[in-house]
Short mmCIF file of C-alpha atoms and ligand atoms in Angstrom, two decimals:
data_model
loop_
_atom_site.label_atom_id
_atom_site.label_comp_id
_atom_site.label_asym_id
_atom_site.label_seq_id
_atom_site.Cartn_x
_atom_site.Cartn_y
_atom_site.Cartn_z
CA MET A 858 0.85 -1.04 -34.96
CA LEU A 859 1.48 0.07 -31.55
CA ARG A 860 5.20 0.79 -30.99
CA VAL A 861 6.44 -0.34 -27.51
CA ALA A 862 9.94 0.25 -26.05
CA VAL A 863 11.44 -2.69 -23.73
CA PRO A 864 14.68 -2.44 -21.81
CA ASN A 865 17.17 -4.63 -23.62
CA LYS A 866 19.67 -4.82 -20.59
CA GLY A 867 20.23 -4.23 -16.84
CA SER A 868 17.80 -4.63 -14.00
CA LEU A 869 14.61 -3.85 -15.80
CA SER A 870 15.18 -6.15 -18.82
CA ASP A 871 14.32 -9.80 -17.78
CA ALA A 872 11.33 -8.74 -15.46
CA ALA A 873 9.82 -6.56 -18.30
CA THR A 874 10.14 -9.36 -20.93
CA GLN A 875 8.58 -11.80 -18.51
CA MET A 876 5.73 -9.57 -17.71
CA LEU A 877 4.95 -8.99 -21.50
CA LYS A 878 5.09 -12.79 -22.02
CA GLU A 879 2.63 -13.40 -19.17
CA ALA A 880 0.44 -10.72 -20.74
CA GLY A 881 0.33 -13.01 -23.94
CA TYR A 882 2.78 -11.05 -26.15
CA LEU A 883 5.45 -12.54 -28.45
CA GLN A 884 8.92 -11.61 -27.05
CA ARG A 885 12.35 -12.06 -28.66
CA ARG A 886 14.27 -15.25 -28.11
CA ASP A 887 17.68 -14.06 -28.86
CA SER A 888 19.18 -11.05 -26.94
CA ARG A 889 20.62 -9.80 -30.12
CA GLU A 890 17.20 -9.02 -31.72
CA LEU A 891 16.48 -5.39 -31.79
CA VAL A 892 12.85 -5.26 -32.86
CA ILE A 893 10.13 -7.96 -33.03
CA ALA A 894 6.64 -7.65 -34.54
CA ASP A 895 3.60 -9.32 -32.81
CA GLU A 896 1.36 -9.23 -35.71
CA GLU A 897 -1.60 -11.04 -34.09
CA ASN A 898 -1.77 -8.39 -31.31
CA GLY A 899 -0.92 -5.25 -33.56
CA VAL A 900 2.37 -4.46 -31.32
CA GLU A 901 5.83 -3.92 -32.30
CA PHE A 902 8.40 -4.32 -29.58
CA PHE A 903 11.78 -2.24 -29.82
CA TYR A 904 14.59 -3.37 -27.44
CA LEU A 905 16.42 -0.31 -26.15
CA ARG A 906 18.69 0.88 -23.40
CA PRO A 907 16.50 1.71 -20.27
CA ARG A 908 17.94 5.12 -20.16
CA ASP A 909 16.86 5.97 -23.80
CA ILE A 910 13.34 4.76 -23.42
CA ALA A 911 11.68 7.83 -22.07
CA VAL A 912 13.57 9.83 -24.66
CA TYR A 913 12.11 7.83 -27.57
CA VAL A 914 8.63 7.81 -26.05
CA GLY A 915 8.79 11.53 -25.05
CA LYS A 916 9.77 12.50 -28.71
CA GLY A 917 6.86 10.43 -30.13
CA THR A 918 9.05 8.00 -32.06
CA LEU A 919 7.41 5.29 -29.96
CA ASP A 920 4.17 5.24 -28.36
CA VAL A 921 4.59 3.52 -24.91
CA GLY A 922 7.49 1.89 -23.01
CA ILE A 923 8.84 0.33 -19.89
CA THR A 924 11.40 2.19 -17.83
CA GLY A 925 12.16 3.15 -14.21
CA ARG A 926 10.66 6.29 -12.47
CA ASP A 927 14.07 7.39 -11.71
CA LEU A 928 15.04 7.08 -15.34
CA LEU A 929 11.94 8.88 -16.54
CA LEU A 930 12.60 11.86 -14.14
CA ASP A 931 16.39 12.09 -14.98
CA SER A 932 15.46 12.09 -18.80
CA GLU A 933 13.27 15.21 -18.43
CA ALA A 934 11.43 13.92 -21.31
CA PRO A 935 7.76 14.78 -21.75
CA ALA A 936 6.52 11.38 -21.28
CA GLU A 937 3.83 10.36 -18.59
CA GLU A 938 3.56 7.58 -16.13
CA VAL A 939 0.60 5.21 -16.77
CA PHE A 940 1.05 2.92 -13.88
CA GLY A 941 3.74 1.12 -11.70
CA LEU A 942 4.64 -2.32 -12.64
CA ASP A 943 5.62 -3.63 -9.07
CA PHE A 944 9.26 -4.61 -10.00
CA ALA A 945 12.75 -2.94 -9.80
CA ARG A 946 11.67 -1.21 -6.61
CA SER A 947 14.45 0.97 -5.31
CA THR A 948 15.18 4.31 -3.43
CA PHE A 949 17.47 7.07 -4.55
CA ARG A 950 19.79 8.34 -1.87
CA PHE A 951 22.71 10.39 -1.11
CA ALA A 952 25.59 8.69 0.47
CA GLY A 953 29.07 9.35 1.78
CA PRO A 954 31.84 8.03 4.03
CA ALA A 955 30.32 7.01 7.24
CA GLY A 956 30.36 9.96 9.62
CA ASP A 957 31.22 12.71 6.99
CA PHE A 958 27.77 13.95 6.25
CA SER A 959 24.56 14.21 8.18
CA SER A 960 22.34 16.40 5.94
CA VAL A 961 21.92 17.51 2.40
CA GLU A 962 23.03 20.97 3.48
CA ASP A 963 26.48 19.46 4.18
CA LEU A 964 26.83 18.92 0.52
CA ALA A 965 27.46 22.64 -0.10
CA GLY A 966 30.68 23.19 -2.03
CA LYS A 967 31.18 19.43 -2.42
CA ARG A 968 31.72 17.09 -5.40
CA ILE A 969 28.74 14.57 -6.04
CA ALA A 970 29.13 11.68 -8.46
CA THR A 971 25.95 10.11 -9.87
CA SER A 972 24.35 8.52 -13.07
CA TYR A 973 21.33 10.58 -12.46
CA SER A 974 22.82 14.11 -12.89
CA LYS A 975 19.63 16.01 -13.91
CA LEU A 976 17.55 14.48 -11.06
CA VAL A 977 20.20 15.37 -8.61
CA ARG A 978 20.72 18.88 -9.87
CA ALA A 979 17.09 19.53 -9.88
CA TYR A 980 16.78 18.36 -6.23
CA LEU A 981 19.86 20.38 -5.10
CA GLU A 982 18.52 23.43 -6.76
CA LYS A 983 15.17 23.08 -5.06
CA ARG A 984 16.99 22.71 -1.59
CA GLY A 985 19.20 25.82 -2.44
CA VAL A 986 22.40 23.77 -2.06
CA ASP A 987 25.32 24.69 -4.50
CA ALA A 988 27.45 21.56 -5.16
CA THR A 989 29.36 20.13 -8.16
CA VAL A 990 27.59 17.25 -9.90
CA THR A 991 29.63 14.81 -12.09
CA ARG A 992 27.95 12.26 -14.20
CA LEU A 993 29.38 8.72 -14.25
CA ASP A 994 27.94 5.61 -15.94
CA GLY A 995 28.02 3.00 -13.07
CA ALA A 996 30.02 1.55 -10.22
CA ILE A 997 29.31 5.10 -8.55
CA GLU A 998 30.31 3.65 -5.22
CA SER A 999 33.99 3.54 -6.15
CA SER A 1000 34.23 7.17 -7.19
CA ILE A 1001 34.89 8.44 -3.67
CA ARG A 1002 37.66 6.09 -3.18
CA LEU A 1003 39.16 6.98 -6.43
CA GLY A 1004 39.23 10.69 -5.53
CA VAL A 1005 36.58 11.89 -8.01
CA ALA A 1006 33.83 12.78 -5.61
CA ASP A 1007 33.08 13.60 -2.00
CA ALA A 1008 29.73 11.99 -2.04
CA ILE A 1009 27.35 10.06 -4.36
CA ALA A 1010 23.71 9.81 -5.18
CA ASP A 1011 22.64 6.36 -6.37
CA VAL A 1012 20.00 3.68 -6.48
CA VAL A 1013 19.61 1.75 -3.20
CA GLU A 1014 17.80 -1.63 -2.99
CA THR A 1015 19.28 -3.64 -0.02
CA GLY A 1016 21.96 -1.13 0.71
CA ASN A 1017 24.64 -3.95 0.53
CA THR A 1018 26.61 -2.31 -2.32
CA MET A 1019 26.94 0.91 -0.32
CA ARG A 1020 27.83 -0.66 2.86
CA ALA A 1021 30.34 -2.82 1.05
CA ALA A 1022 32.07 0.42 -0.16
CA GLY A 1023 32.04 1.88 3.42
CA LEU A 1024 29.38 4.37 2.66
CA ALA A 1025 26.28 5.49 4.58
CA PRO A 1026 23.25 7.09 3.19
CA PHE A 1027 22.25 10.51 4.67
CA GLY A 1028 19.43 13.01 4.14
CA GLU A 1029 15.89 12.31 2.86
CA THR A 1030 15.16 9.82 0.15
CA LEU A 1031 15.25 11.71 -3.12
CA MET A 1032 12.57 9.51 -4.59
CA LYS A 1033 11.15 5.95 -4.67
CA SER A 1034 11.28 4.31 -7.90
CA GLU A 1035 9.81 1.11 -9.60
CA ALA A 1036 9.38 0.05 -13.28
CA LEU A 1037 6.75 1.86 -15.08
CA LEU A 1038 4.58 1.74 -18.03
CA ILE A 1039 5.00 5.15 -19.67
CA LYS A 1040 3.28 6.89 -22.64
CA ARG A 1041 3.63 9.88 -24.67
CA ALA A 1042 1.32 12.64 -23.31
CA ASP A 1043 -0.80 12.74 -26.59
CA VAL A 1044 -0.52 9.02 -27.47
CA GLN A 1045 -3.55 7.98 -29.48
CA GLU A 1046 -5.92 5.99 -27.35
CA THR A 1047 -6.02 2.95 -29.97
CA ASP A 1048 -7.36 -0.49 -29.25
CA ALA A 1049 -3.84 -2.03 -29.03
CA PHE A 1050 -2.79 0.56 -26.41
CA ASP A 1051 -5.94 -0.04 -24.38
CA ILE A 1052 -5.40 -3.92 -24.57
CA LEU A 1053 -1.74 -3.69 -23.53
CA ARG A 1054 -2.74 -1.56 -20.55
CA ARG A 1055 -5.38 -3.86 -19.48
CA ARG A 1056 -3.36 -6.88 -19.96
CA LEU A 1057 -0.49 -5.58 -17.87
CA HIS A 1058 -2.93 -4.49 -15.29
CA GLY A 1059 -4.29 -8.13 -15.35
CA VAL A 1060 -0.76 -9.57 -14.72
CA LEU A 1061 -0.37 -7.35 -11.77
CA ILE A 1062 -3.64 -8.26 -10.29
CA ALA A 1063 -2.90 -12.15 -10.83
CA ARG A 1064 0.46 -11.62 -9.08
CA GLN A 1065 -0.85 -9.54 -6.15
CA TYR A 1066 -3.98 -11.46 -5.37
CA ALA A 1067 -5.29 -14.96 -4.59
CA LEU A 1068 -8.72 -16.45 -4.56
CA VAL A 1069 -10.15 -17.66 -1.27
CA ASP A 1070 -13.02 -20.14 -0.94
CA TYR A 1071 -14.70 -21.00 2.20
CA ASP A 1072 -17.96 -22.27 3.70
CA ILE A 1073 -19.71 -20.12 6.38
CA ARG A 1074 -23.10 -20.26 8.34
CA GLU A 1075 -25.46 -17.78 6.81
CA ASP A 1076 -25.74 -15.91 10.14
CA LEU A 1077 -22.00 -15.41 10.24
CA LEU A 1078 -21.83 -14.18 6.57
CA ASP A 1079 -21.54 -10.42 7.34
CA ALA A 1080 -18.79 -10.95 9.62
CA ALA A 1081 -16.96 -13.15 7.22
CA THR A 1082 -17.29 -10.86 4.18
CA LYS A 1083 -15.89 -7.99 6.30
CA LEU A 1084 -12.71 -9.94 6.34
CA THR A 1085 -13.05 -10.77 2.66
CA PRO A 1086 -14.48 -7.78 0.90
CA GLY A 1087 -12.94 -8.61 -2.45
CA LEU A 1088 -12.24 -5.92 -5.06
CA GLU A 1089 -16.03 -5.21 -5.75
CA ALA A 1090 -18.05 -7.83 -3.75
CA PRO A 1091 -17.46 -11.39 -2.81
CA THR A 1092 -19.38 -14.16 -4.71
CA VAL A 1093 -21.79 -15.97 -2.39
CA SER A 1094 -23.35 -19.35 -3.52
CA PRO A 1095 -25.81 -21.75 -1.92
CA LEU A 1096 -24.35 -24.86 -0.48
CA GLY A 1097 -25.96 -28.29 -0.14
CA ARG A 1098 -25.91 -27.91 3.57
CA GLU A 1099 -28.75 -26.23 5.27
CA GLY A 1100 -28.08 -22.73 6.78
CA TRP A 1101 -24.54 -22.62 5.11
CA VAL A 1102 -23.23 -20.72 2.14
CA ALA A 1103 -20.03 -20.79 0.06
CA VAL A 1104 -18.02 -17.68 -0.51
CA ARG A 1105 -15.39 -16.79 -3.08
CA SER A 1106 -13.34 -13.55 -2.92
CA MET A 1107 -9.97 -12.13 -3.98
CA VAL A 1108 -7.45 -11.51 -1.21
CA LYS A 1109 -4.02 -9.88 -1.21
CA ARG A 1110 -1.38 -12.61 -1.47
CA SER A 1111 0.57 -11.13 1.18
CA GLU A 1112 -2.44 -11.45 3.64
CA THR A 1113 -3.82 -14.94 2.77
CA ASN A 1114 -2.58 -16.64 5.96
CA LYS A 1115 -3.78 -13.91 8.27
CA VAL A 1116 -7.22 -13.87 6.46
CA MET A 1117 -7.43 -17.64 6.74
CA ASP A 1118 -6.73 -17.63 10.41
CA ASN A 1119 -9.34 -14.89 11.04
CA LEU A 1120 -11.99 -16.66 8.98
CA TYR A 1121 -11.29 -19.93 10.92
CA ASP A 1122 -11.59 -18.08 14.15
CA ILE A 1123 -15.02 -16.85 13.40
CA GLY A 1124 -16.36 -20.24 12.15
CA ALA A 1125 -15.41 -20.68 8.49
CA ARG A 1126 -14.45 -24.06 7.33
CA ALA A 1127 -13.07 -25.58 4.12
CA ILE A 1128 -11.01 -22.60 3.58
CA LEU A 1129 -9.04 -22.94 0.37
CA VAL A 1130 -6.52 -20.44 -1.22
CA SER A 1131 -5.70 -20.79 -4.95
CA PRO A 1132 -3.63 -18.63 -7.20
CA ILE A 1133 -5.07 -16.56 -10.12
CA GLN A 1134 -3.64 -17.53 -13.52
CA ALA A 1135 -4.72 -14.45 -15.27
CA ALA A 1136 -7.14 -11.65 -14.74
CA ARG A 1137 -9.05 -8.90 -16.68
CA LEU A 1138 -10.99 -6.53 -14.45
N1 LIG B 257 19.67 -3.23 -7.42
C1 LIG B 257 18.58 -2.71 -7.90
N2 LIG B 257 17.28 -3.02 -7.33
C2 LIG B 257 16.18 -2.76 -7.90
N3 LIG B 257 16.22 -1.63 -9.03
C3 LIG B 257 17.38 -1.43 -9.49
C4 LIG B 257 18.60 -1.80 -9.00
N4 LIG B 257 19.53 -1.32 -9.76
C5 LIG B 257 18.94 -0.59 -10.54
N5 LIG B 257 17.72 -0.56 -10.61
C6 LIG B 257 16.61 0.11 -11.25
O1 LIG B 257 16.88 -0.16 -12.70
C7 LIG B 257 16.80 1.05 -13.44
C8 LIG B 257 18.17 1.23 -14.05
O2 LIG B 257 18.18 0.51 -15.20
P1 LIG B 257 19.63 0.20 -15.84
O3 LIG B 257 19.51 -0.83 -16.81
O4 LIG B 257 20.38 1.36 -15.90
O5 LIG B 257 20.14 -0.64 -14.39
P2 LIG B 257 21.40 -1.30 -14.08
O6 LIG B 257 20.98 -2.69 -13.50
O7 LIG B 257 22.23 -0.48 -13.32
O8 LIG B 257 21.92 -1.58 -15.60
P3 LIG B 257 23.58 -1.66 -15.91
O9 LIG B 257 23.60 -3.23 -16.10
O10 LIG B 257 23.63 -0.99 -17.23
O11 LIG B 257 24.30 -1.00 -14.84
C9 LIG B 257 16.37 2.08 -12.47
O12 LIG B 257 15.02 2.28 -12.59
C10 LIG B 257 16.82 1.70 -11.23
O13 LIG B 257 16.05 2.24 -10.10
O1 LIG B 258 21.26 -1.54 -2.61
P1 LIG B 258 21.75 -2.74 -3.39
O2 LIG B 258 20.84 -3.94 -3.23
O3 LIG B 258 23.16 -3.00 -3.19
O4 LIG B 258 21.61 -2.42 -4.94
C1 LIG B 258 21.83 -1.11 -5.47
C2 LIG B 258 23.05 -1.19 -6.52
O5 LIG B 258 22.48 -1.84 -7.76
C3 LIG B 258 22.79 -1.04 -8.83
O6 LIG B 258 24.18 -1.32 -9.26
P2 LIG B 258 24.28 -2.23 -10.55
O7 LIG B 258 24.49 -3.70 -10.11
O8 LIG B 258 23.35 -2.00 -11.59
O9 LIG B 258 25.86 -1.72 -10.99
P3 LIG B 258 26.19 -0.38 -11.60
O10 LIG B 258 26.62 0.49 -10.52
O11 LIG B 258 27.30 -0.62 -12.55
O12 LIG B 258 24.96 0.24 -12.41
C4 LIG B 258 22.76 0.35 -8.21
O13 LIG B 258 23.47 1.36 -9.13
C5 LIG B 258 23.57 0.28 -6.95
O14 LIG B 258 24.97 0.31 -6.96
MG1 LIG B 259 23.44 -0.02 -12.64
#
């Protein structure tokens, strides 16, 4: 059985479970369950702390897992990114009391609190900045007010948490993170792994793309398919109307309205957009 690590708590947990459900896998119903076997698909899911997932996968105890890129780097475990899963997107930034710092060099000799101490130490070393890094578990933004640190390094999504604590980000972004599918470097390329990878990719495609159908005069087909090239090539079918064809293509969901406007402008009609329920490319 393929052994898969799934986050049991925090920002990654619900979205990871939801994605695996959409990919047709059995998921736990009760958050106290630690392991569940999906016999039909030959996969066993282990629910673990997000921070520990790269460690288990790196050591080879588990074959693959879902975790954040920031957590993977901070673990320094020999696990590899397979692909991004397009959720839990965040950046990782230094921040301090507004006006106190303007660049990373200003951190020399200062105290920095973070939950990602290895990632921060590695970055400071690369930049040649000597500072004291203290690892705390969470609510990092409070550490400055409580006198434990001069600056912090933490996950930023909207920036609301930092702003509410009177802190401002400074210096370049240390990294951009999102949830990832990770694997052990030498994981066996079994059928179950290949199917998991393809199914998750299918969920990503179904979420990111929609189908557009429209009718167009044959002489305008080239112009229309330039607007809707699809992933490989659009499907062009005959239409019961002399000189016209029907086209079906995949378009980015975020671009559907713009594409529909542009198609209409060049003469396409009966333009319909529909969601993709599932995909296997
Ligand atoms: N507000 C957020 N928006 C997007 N991603 C986030 C956010 N907070 C944390 N993450 C991402 O979630 C992962 C951290 O997982 P973890 O479970 O430790 O998060 P958490 O939500 O801080 O959990 P906890 O409840 O234990 O504090 C990282 O990859 C991080 O980039
Ligand atoms: O930029 P924002 O949208 O405000 O999101 C970022 C915040 O979210 C996370 O905290 P979380 O809620 O997980 O609390 P924690 O600090 O206890 O981990 C992260 O550690 C930041 O504090
Ligand atoms: Mg947190």
